mmCIF file of C-alpha atoms and ligand atoms in Angstrom:
data_model
loop_
_atom_site.group_PDB
_atom_site.id
_atom_site.type_symbol
_atom_site.label_atom_id
_atom_site.label_comp_id
_atom_site.label_asym_id
_atom_site.label_seq_id
_atom_site.Cartn_x
_atom_site.Cartn_y
_atom_site.Cartn_z
ATOM 1 C CA MET I 1 88.809 119.735 99.747
ATOM 2 C CA GLN I 2 89.723 119.649 96.236
ATOM 3 C CA GLY I 3 86.934 119.490 93.790
ATOM 4 C CA GLU I 4 83.657 116.954 95.479
ATOM 5 C CA LYS I 5 86.275 114.535 96.272
ATOM 6 C CA LYS I 6 88.291 114.614 99.509
ATOM 7 C CA ILE I 7 92.039 114.425 99.620
ATOM 8 C CA LEU I 8 94.665 111.545 99.709
ATOM 9 C CA TYR I 9 98.332 111.493 100.571
ATOM 10 C CA SER I 10 100.616 108.605 100.835
ATOM 11 C CA ALA I 11 104.218 107.786 100.070
ATOM 12 C CA VAL I 12 107.013 105.482 99.402
ATOM 13 C CA GLN I 13 110.318 105.488 100.003
ATOM 14 C CA PRO I 14 112.586 104.646 97.573
ATOM 15 C CA THR I 15 115.081 101.815 98.905
ATOM 16 C CA ASN I 16 115.474 98.937 97.290
ATOM 17 C CA ASN I 17 112.983 96.043 96.398
ATOM 18 C CA LEU I 18 109.360 96.526 96.782
ATOM 19 C CA THR I 19 107.775 92.978 98.308
ATOM 20 C CA ILE I 20 104.728 92.280 97.197
ATOM 21 C CA GLY I 21 103.362 92.755 100.665
ATOM 22 C CA ASN I 22 103.969 96.890 99.837
ATOM 23 C CA TYR I 23 102.382 95.891 96.106
ATOM 24 C CA ILE I 24 99.387 94.821 98.891
ATOM 25 C CA GLY I 25 99.209 96.886 101.526
ATOM 26 C CA ALA I 26 100.176 99.760 99.281
ATOM 27 C CA VAL I 27 99.936 100.572 95.683
ATOM 28 C CA SER I 28 97.961 98.444 94.393
ATOM 29 C CA ASN I 29 95.278 100.611 96.873
ATOM 30 C CA TRP I 30 96.378 103.073 95.998
ATOM 31 C CA VAL I 31 95.501 102.600 91.976
ATOM 32 C CA ASN I 32 91.874 101.476 93.436
ATOM 33 C CA LEU I 33 91.855 104.542 95.704
ATOM 34 C CA GLN I 34 92.441 107.049 92.640
ATOM 35 C CA ASN I 35 89.381 107.636 91.031
ATOM 36 C CA SER I 36 87.486 108.094 94.564
ATOM 37 C CA TYR I 37 89.806 110.450 95.729
ATOM 38 C CA ASP I 38 91.882 113.163 94.592
ATOM 39 C CA CYS I 39 95.738 111.707 95.522
ATOM 40 C CA VAL I 40 98.558 113.169 95.717
ATOM 41 C CA PHE I 41 101.745 110.275 95.808
ATOM 42 C CA ALA I 42 105.164 110.938 96.400
ATOM 43 C CA ILE I 43 108.287 109.249 96.197
ATOM 44 C CA ALA I 44 109.822 109.614 100.000
ATOM 45 C CA ASN I 45 113.196 110.502 99.047
ATOM 46 C CA MET I 46 114.008 112.883 102.384
ATOM 47 C CA HIS I 47 112.938 109.889 104.225
ATOM 48 C CA ALA I 48 115.513 107.404 102.887
ATOM 49 C CA ILE I 49 118.108 109.637 103.271
ATOM 50 C CA THR I 50 117.337 109.164 107.086
ATOM 51 C CA VAL I 51 119.875 105.763 107.112
ATOM 52 C CA ARG I 52 122.480 106.239 104.225
ATOM 53 C CA GLN I 53 122.276 105.703 101.288
ATOM 54 C CA ASN I 54 124.218 105.143 98.154
ATOM 55 C CA PRO I 55 123.736 107.711 96.025
ATOM 56 C CA ALA I 56 123.850 106.160 92.192
ATOM 57 C CA GLU I 57 121.230 103.540 94.074
ATOM 58 C CA LEU I 58 118.943 105.906 95.582
ATOM 59 C CA ARG I 59 118.749 107.863 92.105
ATOM 60 C CA LYS I 60 118.098 104.536 90.542
ATOM 61 C CA ASN I 61 115.745 103.365 92.916
ATOM 62 C CA THR I 62 113.696 106.876 92.613
ATOM 63 C CA LEU I 63 113.424 106.144 88.690
ATOM 64 C CA SER I 64 112.451 102.338 89.402
ATOM 65 C CA LEU I 65 109.533 103.023 91.759
ATOM 66 C CA LEU I 66 108.248 105.697 89.560
ATOM 67 C CA ALA I 67 108.454 103.715 86.879
ATOM 68 C CA LEU I 68 106.417 100.983 89.152
ATOM 69 C CA TYR I 69 104.091 103.040 89.990
ATOM 70 C CA ILE I 70 102.794 104.535 86.622
ATOM 71 C CA ALA I 71 103.427 100.729 85.476
ATOM 72 C CA CYS I 72 100.933 99.651 88.480
ATOM 73 C CA GLY I 73 97.594 101.463 87.511
ATOM 74 C CA ILE I 74 98.760 105.086 88.919
ATOM 75 C CA ASP I 75 97.454 107.052 86.474
ATOM 76 C CA PRO I 76 100.123 110.811 86.602
ATOM 77 C CA GLN I 77 97.170 112.186 84.627
ATOM 78 C CA LYS I 78 94.629 111.538 87.354
ATOM 79 C CA CYS I 79 96.752 111.680 90.405
ATOM 80 C CA VAL I 80 99.603 114.091 91.705
ATOM 81 C CA LEU I 81 102.818 111.862 91.388
ATOM 82 C CA TYR I 82 106.048 113.918 92.796
ATOM 83 C CA LEU I 83 109.422 113.408 93.984
ATOM 84 C CA GLN I 84 109.493 115.032 97.929
ATOM 85 C CA SER I 85 113.084 116.436 97.285
ATOM 86 C CA HIS I 86 111.512 118.835 94.123
ATOM 87 C CA VAL I 87 109.072 120.560 96.824
ATOM 88 C CA HIS I 88 110.747 122.844 98.580
ATOM 89 C CA GLU I 89 107.903 123.127 101.133
ATOM 90 C CA HIS I 90 108.495 120.070 102.944
ATOM 91 C CA ALA I 91 111.584 120.991 104.410
ATOM 92 C CA GLU I 92 110.005 124.188 105.465
ATOM 93 C CA LEU I 93 107.066 123.253 106.889
ATOM 94 C CA ALA I 94 108.976 120.501 108.985
ATOM 95 C CA TRP I 95 110.667 123.349 110.050
ATOM 96 C CA VAL I 96 108.395 125.245 111.791
ATOM 97 C CA LEU I 97 106.613 121.860 112.795
ATOM 98 C CA ASN I 98 109.891 120.856 114.719
ATOM 99 C CA THR I 99 108.838 123.685 116.872
ATOM 100 C CA PHE I 100 105.266 121.757 118.403
ATOM 101 C CA THR I 101 106.960 118.863 119.345
ATOM 102 C CA TYR I 102 108.481 117.472 121.853
ATOM 103 C CA VAL I 103 111.589 115.974 122.093
ATOM 104 C CA GLY I 104 110.318 113.418 124.300
ATOM 105 C CA GLU I 105 107.329 112.398 121.767
ATOM 106 C CA MET I 106 110.188 111.864 118.948
ATOM 107 C CA GLU I 107 112.015 109.324 121.365
ATOM 108 C CA ARG I 108 109.194 107.912 122.372
ATOM 109 C CA MET I 109 108.204 106.797 118.838
ATOM 110 C CA THR I 110 108.494 102.349 118.440
ATOM 111 C CA GLN I 111 110.490 102.848 114.946
ATOM 112 C CA PHE I 112 112.747 105.539 115.955
ATOM 113 C CA LYS I 113 114.043 103.257 118.952
ATOM 114 C CA ASP I 114 113.931 100.026 116.751
ATOM 115 C CA LYS I 115 115.585 101.942 113.947
ATOM 116 C CA SER I 116 118.272 103.446 116.517
ATOM 117 C CA ALA I 117 118.775 99.724 117.302
ATOM 118 C CA ARG I 118 119.144 98.716 113.632
ATOM 119 C CA HIS I 119 121.530 101.411 113.093
ATOM 120 C CA ALA I 120 123.586 101.992 116.177
ATOM 121 C CA ASP I 121 126.247 103.878 114.656
ATOM 122 C CA ASN I 122 124.233 106.769 113.024
ATOM 123 C CA ILE I 123 120.943 107.775 115.468
ATOM 124 C CA ASN I 124 121.081 111.268 113.362
ATOM 125 C CA MET I 125 118.631 113.960 114.003
ATOM 126 C CA GLY I 126 116.771 112.984 110.474
ATOM 127 C CA LEU I 127 115.937 109.837 112.395
ATOM 128 C CA MET I 128 114.359 111.286 114.922
ATOM 129 C CA ASP I 129 112.602 113.950 113.216
ATOM 130 C CA TYR I 130 111.115 111.438 110.492
ATOM 131 C CA PRO I 131 107.881 111.580 111.623
ATOM 132 C CA VAL I 132 107.904 115.583 111.564
ATOM 133 C CA LEU I 133 108.777 115.506 108.385
ATOM 134 C CA MET I 134 105.570 112.948 107.214
ATOM 135 C CA ALA I 135 104.085 115.440 108.973
ATOM 136 C CA ALA I 136 104.891 118.202 106.878
ATOM 137 C CA ASP I 137 103.810 115.783 104.008
ATOM 138 C CA ILE I 138 100.275 115.088 105.061
ATOM 139 C CA LEU I 139 99.833 118.345 106.347
ATOM 140 C CA LEU I 140 100.651 120.404 103.783
ATOM 141 C CA TYR I 141 98.456 118.767 101.499
ATOM 142 C CA LEU I 142 95.356 119.188 103.814
ATOM 143 C CA ALA I 143 94.398 115.547 103.525
ATOM 144 C CA ASP I 144 91.424 113.894 105.044
ATOM 145 C CA VAL I 145 92.869 110.249 104.284
ATOM 146 C CA VAL I 146 96.410 108.985 104.229
ATOM 147 C CA PRO I 147 96.612 105.064 103.200
ATOM 148 C CA VAL I 148 99.027 103.730 105.494
ATOM 149 C CA GLY I 149 100.445 99.933 106.863
ATOM 150 C CA VAL I 150 99.239 99.386 110.668
ATOM 151 C CA ASP I 151 104.155 100.244 110.999
ATOM 152 C CA GLN I 152 102.753 104.271 110.409
ATOM 153 C CA ARG I 153 99.700 104.156 112.615
ATOM 154 C CA GLN I 154 102.346 105.878 115.246
ATOM 155 C CA HIS I 155 103.582 108.334 113.454
ATOM 156 C CA LEU I 156 99.700 109.462 112.232
ATOM 157 C CA GLU I 157 98.729 109.947 115.551
ATOM 158 C CA ILE I 158 101.594 111.984 116.387
ATOM 159 C CA THR I 159 100.736 114.592 112.783
ATOM 160 C CA ARG I 160 97.262 114.344 113.870
ATOM 161 C CA ASP I 161 98.486 115.949 117.389
ATOM 162 C CA ILE I 162 100.697 118.304 115.369
ATOM 163 C CA ALA I 163 98.078 119.181 113.583
ATOM 164 C CA VAL I 164 95.628 119.947 116.729
ATOM 165 C CA ARG I 165 98.186 121.597 118.546
ATOM 166 C CA PHE I 166 98.969 124.206 115.972
ATOM 167 C CA ASN I 167 95.291 124.648 115.166
ATOM 168 C CA ASN I 168 94.580 125.571 119.263
ATOM 169 C CA ILE I 169 97.192 127.715 119.467
ATOM 170 C CA TYR I 170 96.616 130.100 115.901
ATOM 171 C CA SER I 171 93.563 128.923 114.476
ATOM 172 C CA PRO I 172 91.734 126.367 111.753
ATOM 173 C CA THR I 173 94.853 126.238 109.605
ATOM 174 C CA PHE I 174 95.518 122.202 109.397
ATOM 175 C CA VAL I 175 92.946 119.196 108.424
ATOM 176 C CA VAL I 176 93.360 117.282 110.535
ATOM 177 C CA PRO I 177 94.085 113.404 108.787
ATOM 178 C CA GLU I 178 92.275 109.915 108.894
ATOM 179 C CA GLY I 179 94.243 107.195 108.992
ATOM 180 C CA LEU I 180 93.166 104.346 106.391
ATOM 181 C CA TYR I 181 94.442 101.200 107.400
ATOM 182 C CA MET I 182 93.778 99.025 105.091
ATOM 183 C CA LYS I 183 92.257 95.242 105.857
ATOM 184 C CA VAL I 184 93.183 92.333 103.164
ATOM 185 C CA GLY I 185 96.726 91.944 102.703
ATOM 186 C CA ALA I 186 97.797 95.010 105.357
ATOM 187 C CA LYS I 187 100.340 91.971 106.616
ATOM 188 C CA ILE I 188 100.970 89.619 104.773
ATOM 189 C CA GLY I 189 103.737 87.096 106.198
ATOM 190 C CA ASP I 190 106.859 86.173 105.373
ATOM 191 C CA LEU I 191 106.791 82.952 103.235
ATOM 192 C CA LEU I 192 109.120 80.654 105.444
ATOM 193 C CA ASP I 193 108.091 82.689 108.971
ATOM 194 C CA PRO I 194 104.582 83.839 108.305
ATOM 195 C CA SER I 195 104.053 85.171 112.173
ATOM 196 C CA LYS I 196 106.572 88.112 110.457
ATOM 197 C CA LYS I 197 105.755 90.588 108.203
ATOM 198 C CA MET I 198 107.306 90.008 104.838
ATOM 199 C CA SER I 199 109.644 92.758 104.625
ATOM 200 C CA LYS I 200 112.383 94.844 102.243
ATOM 201 C CA SER I 201 115.020 93.425 104.395
ATOM 202 C CA ALA I 202 114.151 90.145 105.813
ATOM 203 C CA GLU I 203 117.331 87.831 106.478
ATOM 204 C CA ASN I 204 116.486 85.337 104.554
ATOM 205 C CA ALA I 205 115.181 87.230 101.075
ATOM 206 C CA ASN I 206 114.103 83.608 100.061
ATOM 207 C CA GLY I 207 110.862 84.374 102.949
ATOM 208 C CA SER I 208 109.867 87.521 100.805
ATOM 209 C CA VAL I 209 108.992 87.926 97.264
ATOM 210 C CA PHE I 210 109.721 91.073 95.046
ATOM 211 C CA MET I 211 108.094 92.969 92.808
ATOM 212 C CA SER I 212 111.343 92.053 90.419
ATOM 213 C CA ASP I 213 111.861 88.655 91.125
ATOM 214 C CA ASP I 214 111.705 86.391 87.617
ATOM 215 C CA ARG I 215 108.901 83.805 86.974
ATOM 216 C CA ASP I 216 111.231 81.595 88.273
ATOM 217 C CA THR I 217 112.691 82.726 91.513
ATOM 218 C CA ILE I 218 108.847 83.535 91.872
ATOM 219 C CA ILE I 219 107.573 79.734 91.618
ATOM 220 C CA ARG I 220 110.949 78.663 93.472
ATOM 221 C CA LYS I 221 110.409 81.255 96.580
ATOM 222 C CA PHE I 222 106.283 80.108 96.869
ATOM 223 C CA LYS I 223 107.704 76.651 96.414
ATOM 224 C CA ARG I 224 109.762 76.393 99.729
ATOM 225 C CA ALA I 225 106.955 78.270 101.054
ATOM 226 C CA VAL I 226 105.805 77.043 104.205
ATOM 227 C CA THR I 227 102.449 75.345 104.959
ATOM 228 C CA ASP I 228 100.779 73.909 108.614
ATOM 229 C CA SER I 229 100.551 70.296 109.776
ATOM 230 C CA GLY I 230 97.193 68.611 108.247
ATOM 231 C CA SER I 231 95.901 69.063 104.805
ATOM 232 C CA GLU I 232 93.244 71.001 104.422
ATOM 233 C CA ILE I 233 93.293 73.799 102.811
ATOM 234 C CA LYS I 234 90.872 76.922 104.776
ATOM 235 C CA TYR I 235 91.936 80.382 105.132
ATOM 236 C CA ASP I 236 92.194 79.838 109.333
ATOM 237 C CA PRO I 237 95.203 82.628 110.946
ATOM 238 C CA GLU I 238 95.394 81.026 114.250
ATOM 239 C CA ASN I 239 95.670 77.286 113.004
ATOM 240 C CA LYS I 240 96.984 77.826 109.668
ATOM 241 C CA PRO I 241 99.151 80.997 109.519
ATOM 242 C CA GLY I 242 101.525 79.107 106.101
ATOM 243 C CA VAL I 243 98.596 78.045 104.646
ATOM 244 C CA SER I 244 96.215 81.153 105.066
ATOM 245 C CA ASN I 245 99.525 83.641 103.881
ATOM 246 C CA LEU I 246 99.340 82.014 100.848
ATOM 247 C CA LEU I 247 95.491 81.914 100.170
ATOM 248 C CA SER I 248 95.242 85.640 101.698
ATOM 249 C CA ILE I 249 98.253 86.401 98.927
ATOM 250 C CA TYR I 250 96.210 84.002 95.937
ATOM 251 C CA SER I 251 92.952 86.155 96.760
ATOM 252 C CA VAL I 252 94.670 89.546 96.979
ATOM 253 C CA PHE I 253 96.637 88.281 92.667
ATOM 254 C CA THR I 254 93.435 86.691 90.839
ATOM 255 C CA GLY I 255 90.876 89.081 92.841
ATOM 256 C CA LYS I 256 89.276 86.338 93.680
ATOM 257 C CA GLY I 257 87.329 86.613 97.168
ATOM 258 C CA MET I 258 88.221 84.005 99.979
ATOM 259 C CA GLU I 259 85.245 81.093 99.418
ATOM 260 C CA GLU I 260 85.798 80.855 95.569
ATOM 261 C CA CYS I 261 89.882 80.000 96.817
ATOM 262 C CA GLU I 262 88.805 77.493 99.437
ATOM 263 C CA ARG I 263 86.514 75.690 97.385
ATOM 264 C CA GLU I 264 89.155 75.512 94.387
ATOM 265 C CA PHE I 265 91.344 74.406 96.521
ATOM 266 C CA SER I 266 89.085 71.548 98.237
ATOM 267 C CA GLY I 267 91.121 68.113 97.963
ATOM 268 C CA CYS I 268 94.395 70.431 96.426
ATOM 269 C CA GLY I 269 97.818 68.780 98.205
ATOM 270 C CA TYR I 270 100.142 71.420 99.685
ATOM 271 C CA GLY I 271 102.809 71.011 96.744
ATOM 272 C CA ASP I 272 99.848 71.784 94.140
ATOM 273 C CA PHE I 273 98.362 74.682 96.108
ATOM 274 C CA LYS I 274 101.706 76.735 96.342
ATOM 275 C CA LEU I 275 102.548 75.902 92.954
ATOM 276 C CA ALA I 276 99.499 77.749 91.751
ATOM 277 C CA VAL I 277 100.024 81.050 94.315
ATOM 278 C CA GLY I 278 103.525 81.179 92.714
ATOM 279 C CA GLU I 279 101.639 81.345 89.176
ATOM 280 C CA ALA I 280 99.138 83.717 89.545
ATOM 281 C CA VAL I 281 101.720 85.644 91.139
ATOM 282 C CA ALA I 282 103.936 85.393 88.474
ATOM 283 C CA ASP I 283 101.266 85.966 85.993
ATOM 284 C CA LYS I 284 100.450 89.322 87.358
ATOM 285 C CA LEU I 285 103.982 90.785 87.996
ATOM 286 C CA THR I 286 105.250 89.733 84.259
ATOM 287 C CA PRO I 287 103.266 92.412 82.304
ATOM 288 C CA ILE I 288 104.355 94.545 85.423
ATOM 289 C CA GLN I 289 107.792 94.555 85.338
ATOM 290 C CA ALA I 290 107.955 94.356 81.846
ATOM 291 C CA GLU I 291 105.734 98.025 81.475
ATOM 292 C CA GLN I 292 108.612 99.005 84.542
ATOM 293 C CA ALA I 293 111.451 98.034 81.811
ATOM 294 C CA ARG I 294 109.516 100.183 78.657
ATOM 295 C CA LEU I 295 108.973 103.532 81.160
ATOM 296 C CA LEU I 296 112.362 103.020 82.340
ATOM 297 C CA SER I 297 113.893 103.138 78.978
ATOM 298 C CA ASP I 298 112.236 106.276 78.070
ATOM 299 C CA LYS I 299 113.938 108.900 80.907
ATOM 300 C CA ALA I 300 112.834 111.866 78.842
ATOM 301 C CA TYR I 301 108.850 110.052 79.823
ATOM 302 C CA LEU I 302 109.689 109.599 83.505
ATOM 303 C CA ASP I 303 111.504 113.042 84.164
ATOM 304 C CA GLY I 304 108.278 114.915 81.959
ATOM 305 C CA ILE I 305 106.155 113.318 84.485
ATOM 306 C CA LEU I 306 108.096 114.126 87.816
ATOM 307 C CA ARG I 307 108.480 118.166 86.531
ATOM 308 C CA GLU I 308 104.694 117.835 86.081
ATOM 309 C CA GLY I 309 104.048 116.780 89.246
ATOM 310 C CA ALA I 310 106.077 118.626 91.053
ATOM 311 C CA GLU I 311 104.560 121.759 89.606
ATOM 312 C CA LYS I 312 100.732 120.970 90.780
ATOM 313 C CA ALA I 313 102.305 119.983 94.294
ATOM 314 C CA SER I 314 103.958 123.505 94.945
ATOM 315 C CA ALA I 315 101.404 124.917 93.673
ATOM 316 C CA ARG I 316 99.335 123.933 96.796
ATOM 317 C CA ALA I 317 102.237 122.967 98.952
ATOM 318 C CA ARG I 318 102.958 126.788 98.352
ATOM 319 C CA ARG I 319 99.140 127.982 99.992
ATOM 320 C CA THR I 320 99.418 125.802 102.386
ATOM 321 C CA LEU I 321 103.059 127.011 103.675
ATOM 322 C CA ALA I 322 102.507 130.785 103.071
ATOM 323 C CA LYS I 323 99.295 130.254 105.264
ATOM 324 C CA VAL I 324 101.618 129.447 108.145
ATOM 325 C CA TYR I 325 103.964 131.257 107.456
ATOM 326 C CA LYS I 326 101.377 134.512 107.536
ATOM 327 C CA LYS I 327 100.363 132.965 111.069
ATOM 328 C CA ILE I 328 103.217 132.440 112.860
ATOM 329 C CA GLY I 329 104.325 135.995 111.967
ATOM 330 C CA PHE I 330 107.026 135.591 109.483
ATOM 331 C CA TYR I 331 106.771 138.930 108.115
ATOM 332 C CA GLN I 332 106.171 138.571 104.733
ATOM 333 C CA VAL I 333 107.155 141.360 101.530
HETATM 334 N N1 LIG Z 401 107.219 107.004 106.564
HETATM 335 C C1 LIG Z 401 105.996 105.936 105.568
HETATM 336 C C2 LIG Z 401 107.001 104.468 104.777
HETATM 337 O O1 LIG Z 401 107.851 104.182 105.037
HETATM 338 C C3 LIG Z 401 106.594 106.830 104.458
HETATM 339 C C4 LIG Z 401 105.897 107.847 104.476
HETATM 340 C C5 LIG Z 401 107.020 109.270 103.882
HETATM 341 C C6 LIG Z 401 104.451 108.805 104.374
HETATM 342 N N2 LIG Z 401 105.689 110.269 104.252
HETATM 343 C C7 LIG Z 401 104.507 110.017 104.281
HETATM 344 C C8 LIG Z 401 103.306 107.667 103.858
HETATM 345 C C9 LIG Z 401 103.407 110.691 104.628
HETATM 346 C C10 LIG Z 401 102.437 108.234 104.521
HETATM 347 C C11 LIG Z 401 102.570 109.932 104.379
HETATM 348 O O2 LIG Z 401 105.630 103.989 104.815
#
């Protein structure tokens, strides 16, 4: 623990466009958490290369994600904000942790199985080792809590297992982290098929709203969103998945409670309702996008943030790795 506050760690991969689902489930929560925790946030480019990336795009997406983090309100003075590949301890600890992780455990990971099916031509060792690198990320910073989506639960569980395993063989070294699974907006559904999670890589891009979509695109996508039979606008995910998904989005983007939202739309037609949700999202995203663009035009500033972030992160990572090397018997001079 650094000072009084508990340590919080999370990361996002710089792969293509973030959706508003990613925003609600991750970045917007981080903004709220940064005052109550000692926060460390990474851009996980080492995880990103487990599926083939275009180098120029990966570079571009990295800066773009950094600018987006800051535009959304992540404060680089309050948090440690850095690029994973800038801190070599991640790769080094991952190597050590590999020797405390069993092949069978990795083969059973749901995400590994899914991605292997999707990228059958490139089932590389990194893809299989992805959870161990993630464990290294988290354990290096002695994180107490890790806010992630439920799709990362299994990775967090294996992180805990690896930490306990190491601590039991040697002596308490790693903090065993708790997952912080977000409730509200934890799963924003696809606009065209609310039973599916809104995803970066949906088949139909009209079902996903991206952080980079302009106002007209956002409104058009919401106008086309599926609703349900009946005409009532109330939150009932079982029977009204489409309407409920839109209400959740509206509630998060306006900061209004669900009951207030329902009241606001009572007697309203679906058409006007969908337009109102689209406008609320566009109103929120427009200034974020403008700030992101402004930051992206100041590369020197962003490079400075990354340099500073890497320095702060390395100082912490180095301490943990030194302890680990000592415990496992690496000779030090
Ligand atoms: N695997 C995470 C995701 O895709 C990203 C990630 C990498 C991460 N390292 C992490 C999340 C450490 C939390 C903690 O969402």
